[in-house]
C-alpha positions as CSV (number, residue, x, y, z in Angstrom):
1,X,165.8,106.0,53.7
2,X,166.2,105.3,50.1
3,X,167.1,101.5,51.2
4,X,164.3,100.9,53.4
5,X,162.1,102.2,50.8
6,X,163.4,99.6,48.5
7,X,162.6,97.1,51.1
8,X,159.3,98.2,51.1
9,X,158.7,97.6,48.4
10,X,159.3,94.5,48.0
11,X,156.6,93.4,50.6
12,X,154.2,90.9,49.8
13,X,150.9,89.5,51.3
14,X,151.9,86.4,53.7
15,X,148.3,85.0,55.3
16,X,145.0,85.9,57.0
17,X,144.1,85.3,60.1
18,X,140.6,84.9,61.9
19,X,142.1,85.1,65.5
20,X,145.6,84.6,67.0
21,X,145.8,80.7,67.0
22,X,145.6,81.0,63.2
23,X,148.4,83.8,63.0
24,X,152.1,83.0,61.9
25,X,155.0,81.8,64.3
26,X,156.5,84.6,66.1
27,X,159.8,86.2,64.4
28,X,161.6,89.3,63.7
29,X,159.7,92.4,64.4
30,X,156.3,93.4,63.5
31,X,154.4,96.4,63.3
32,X,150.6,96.6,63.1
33,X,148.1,99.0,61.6
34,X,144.8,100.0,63.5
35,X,142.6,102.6,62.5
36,X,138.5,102.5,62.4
37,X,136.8,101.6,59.3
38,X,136.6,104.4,57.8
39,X,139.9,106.0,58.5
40,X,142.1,105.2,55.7
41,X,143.8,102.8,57.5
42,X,144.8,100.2,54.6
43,X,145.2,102.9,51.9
44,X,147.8,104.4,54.1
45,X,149.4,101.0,54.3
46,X,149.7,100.4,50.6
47,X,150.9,104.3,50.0
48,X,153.4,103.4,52.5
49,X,154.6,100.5,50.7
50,X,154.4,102.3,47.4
51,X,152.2,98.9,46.0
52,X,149.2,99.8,45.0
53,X,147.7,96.2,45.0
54,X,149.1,94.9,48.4
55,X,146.1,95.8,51.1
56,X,142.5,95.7,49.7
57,X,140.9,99.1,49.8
58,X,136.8,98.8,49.5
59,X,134.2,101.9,49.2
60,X,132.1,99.8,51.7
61,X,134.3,100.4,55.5
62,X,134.3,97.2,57.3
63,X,135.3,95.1,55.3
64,X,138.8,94.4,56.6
65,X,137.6,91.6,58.8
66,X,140.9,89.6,59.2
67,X,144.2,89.9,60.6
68,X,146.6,89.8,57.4
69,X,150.0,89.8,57.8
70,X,153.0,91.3,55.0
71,X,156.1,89.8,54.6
72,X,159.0,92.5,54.1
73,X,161.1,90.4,54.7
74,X,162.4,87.0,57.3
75,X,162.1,89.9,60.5
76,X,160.1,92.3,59.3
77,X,156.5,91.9,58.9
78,X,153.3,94.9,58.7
79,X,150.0,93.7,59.9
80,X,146.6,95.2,58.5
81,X,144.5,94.5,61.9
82,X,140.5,94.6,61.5
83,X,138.8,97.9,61.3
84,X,136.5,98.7,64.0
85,X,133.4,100.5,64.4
86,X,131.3,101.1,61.0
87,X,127.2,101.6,61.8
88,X,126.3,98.8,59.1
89,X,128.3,95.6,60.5
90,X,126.5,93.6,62.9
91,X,127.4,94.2,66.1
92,X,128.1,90.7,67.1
93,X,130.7,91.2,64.3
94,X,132.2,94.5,65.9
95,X,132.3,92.3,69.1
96,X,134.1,89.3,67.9
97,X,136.9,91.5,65.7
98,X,137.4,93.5,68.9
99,X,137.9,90.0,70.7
100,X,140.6,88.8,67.7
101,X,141.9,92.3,67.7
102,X,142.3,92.1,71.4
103,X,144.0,89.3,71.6
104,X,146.7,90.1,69.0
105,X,147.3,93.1,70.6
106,X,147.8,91.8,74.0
107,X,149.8,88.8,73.3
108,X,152.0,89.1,70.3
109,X,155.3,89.6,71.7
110,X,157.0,90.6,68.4
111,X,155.0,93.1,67.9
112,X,157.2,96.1,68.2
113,X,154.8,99.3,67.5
114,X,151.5,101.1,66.3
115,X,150.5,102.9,63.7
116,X,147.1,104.2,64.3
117,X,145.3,105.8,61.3
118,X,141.9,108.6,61.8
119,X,140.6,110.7,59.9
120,X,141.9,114.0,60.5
121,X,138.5,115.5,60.5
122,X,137.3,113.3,62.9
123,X,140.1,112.4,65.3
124,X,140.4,110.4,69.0
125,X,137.1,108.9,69.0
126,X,136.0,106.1,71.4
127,X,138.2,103.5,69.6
128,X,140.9,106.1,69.3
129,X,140.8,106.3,72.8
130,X,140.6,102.9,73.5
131,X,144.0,102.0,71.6
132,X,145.6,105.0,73.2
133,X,145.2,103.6,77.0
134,X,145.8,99.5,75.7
135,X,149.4,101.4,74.2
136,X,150.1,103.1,77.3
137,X,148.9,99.9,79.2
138,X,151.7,97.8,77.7
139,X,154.3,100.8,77.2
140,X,153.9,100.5,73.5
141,X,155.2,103.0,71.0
142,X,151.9,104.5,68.7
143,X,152.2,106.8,65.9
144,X,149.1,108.5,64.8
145,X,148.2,109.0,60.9
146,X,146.0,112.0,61.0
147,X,144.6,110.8,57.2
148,X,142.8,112.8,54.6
149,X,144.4,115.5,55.3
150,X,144.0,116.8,51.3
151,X,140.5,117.2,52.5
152,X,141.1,120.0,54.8
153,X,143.0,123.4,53.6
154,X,146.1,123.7,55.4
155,X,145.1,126.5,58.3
156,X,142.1,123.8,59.7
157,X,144.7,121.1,59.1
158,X,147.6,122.2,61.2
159,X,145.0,123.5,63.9
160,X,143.7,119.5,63.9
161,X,146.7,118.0,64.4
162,X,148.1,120.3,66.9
163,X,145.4,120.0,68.8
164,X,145.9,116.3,68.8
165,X,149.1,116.6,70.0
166,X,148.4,118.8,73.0
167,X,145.7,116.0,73.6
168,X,147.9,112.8,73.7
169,X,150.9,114.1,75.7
170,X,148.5,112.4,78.6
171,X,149.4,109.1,77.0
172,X,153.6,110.1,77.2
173,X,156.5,110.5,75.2
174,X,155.9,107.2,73.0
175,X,152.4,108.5,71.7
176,X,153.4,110.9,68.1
177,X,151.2,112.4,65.4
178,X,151.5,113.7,62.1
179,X,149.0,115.0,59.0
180,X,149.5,112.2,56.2
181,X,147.6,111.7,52.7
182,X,147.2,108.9,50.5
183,X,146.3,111.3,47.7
184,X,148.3,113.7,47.7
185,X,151.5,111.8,49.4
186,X,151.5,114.6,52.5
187,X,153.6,112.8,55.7
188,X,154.3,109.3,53.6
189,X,158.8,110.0,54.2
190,X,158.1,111.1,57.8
191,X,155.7,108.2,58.6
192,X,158.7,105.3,56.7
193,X,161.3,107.0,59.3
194,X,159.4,105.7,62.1
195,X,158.7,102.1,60.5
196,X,162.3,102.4,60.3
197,X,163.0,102.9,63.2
198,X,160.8,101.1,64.5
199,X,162.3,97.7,62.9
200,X,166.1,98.8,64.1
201,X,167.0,99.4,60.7
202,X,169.1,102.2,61.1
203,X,170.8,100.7,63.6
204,X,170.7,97.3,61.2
205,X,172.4,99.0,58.2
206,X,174.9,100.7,60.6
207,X,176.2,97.1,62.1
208,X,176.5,96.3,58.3
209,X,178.8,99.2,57.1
């Protein structure tokens, strides 16, 4: 792990993207980050990385309103997808992110797994929900980011993700969970070992030996 971390590092910001016309060539592998406005979606990103300047963090949620795509390296790419359902933006707005969203989703063939971020307080809402049964839809692998979870002590924490888990085994074997924090750095090794293996990399850095 102590190699892929190192190549996690080293990601950098590649390019934005208002819809999937405007989104790079398809290459390598990529795995993309969804996660309501609110959730904690991009701070877990940037903790993940271990660069605090890579994905813009805002105290106003929404404001993620692009598809933008980091460059680990030629094949491996993470994508910060467009958070979804804060009160204040306009809901012609929601609409037109779910559309881009959508689309991404549903037709970017290197895209290889999920990582969906909520707030453990607040888990599987509507959008939760919604990702869950697109996942299952198109046999895609989702891990769940329960974030925040240095908000709750660790008796309410352990009863929120365990009930999550009972709740997605409806959605199969390639639906996981785990508690993760961006504060207090709870989950961040377990949550690299699936972006590992997500990207093969194991199996890469066997082939090399």
């Amino acid at each position: 792990m102590k190699i892929f971390t190192a190549r996690l590092r080293q990601t950098q910001f590649e390019i934005s993207a208002a819809n999937l016309a405007q989104c790079p060539p398809e290459q390598g592998v990529e795995i993309a980050f969804a996660g309501r406005s609110n959730s904690g979606k991009s701070s877990a990103l940037k903790t993940l990385v271990d660069h605090g300047g890579l994905a813009r963090t805002s105290k106003t949620p929404g404001r993620t309103q692009l598809i933008n795509f980091f460059r680990m390296d030629d094949n491996c790419k993470l994508v910060d997808l467009p958070g979804y359902g804060y009160a204040k933006v306009p809901e012609k707005m929601k609409l037109e992110w779910q559309a881009h969203m959508g689309e991404y989703l549903e037709q970017r063939q290197c895209l290889a797994g999920l990582i969906l971020v909520m707030d453990v307080r607040h888990p599987l809402k509507d959008f939760d929900r919604m990702m869950l049964e697109w996942s299952q839809h198109q046999n895609m692998p989702v891990h769940i980011l329960l974030s925040k979870s240095d908000k709750l002590k660790r008796g309410p924490a352990k009863n929120s993700v365990l009930g999550v888990r009972k709740e997605i085994k409806a959605y199969g074997d390639q639906v996981t969970a785990q508690l993760f924090s961006s504060h207090n750095k709870e989950g961040v090794e377990q949550a690299r070992e699936v972006l590992a293996n997500w990207f093969g990399f194991e199996k890469e850095y066997e082939t090399a030996q």
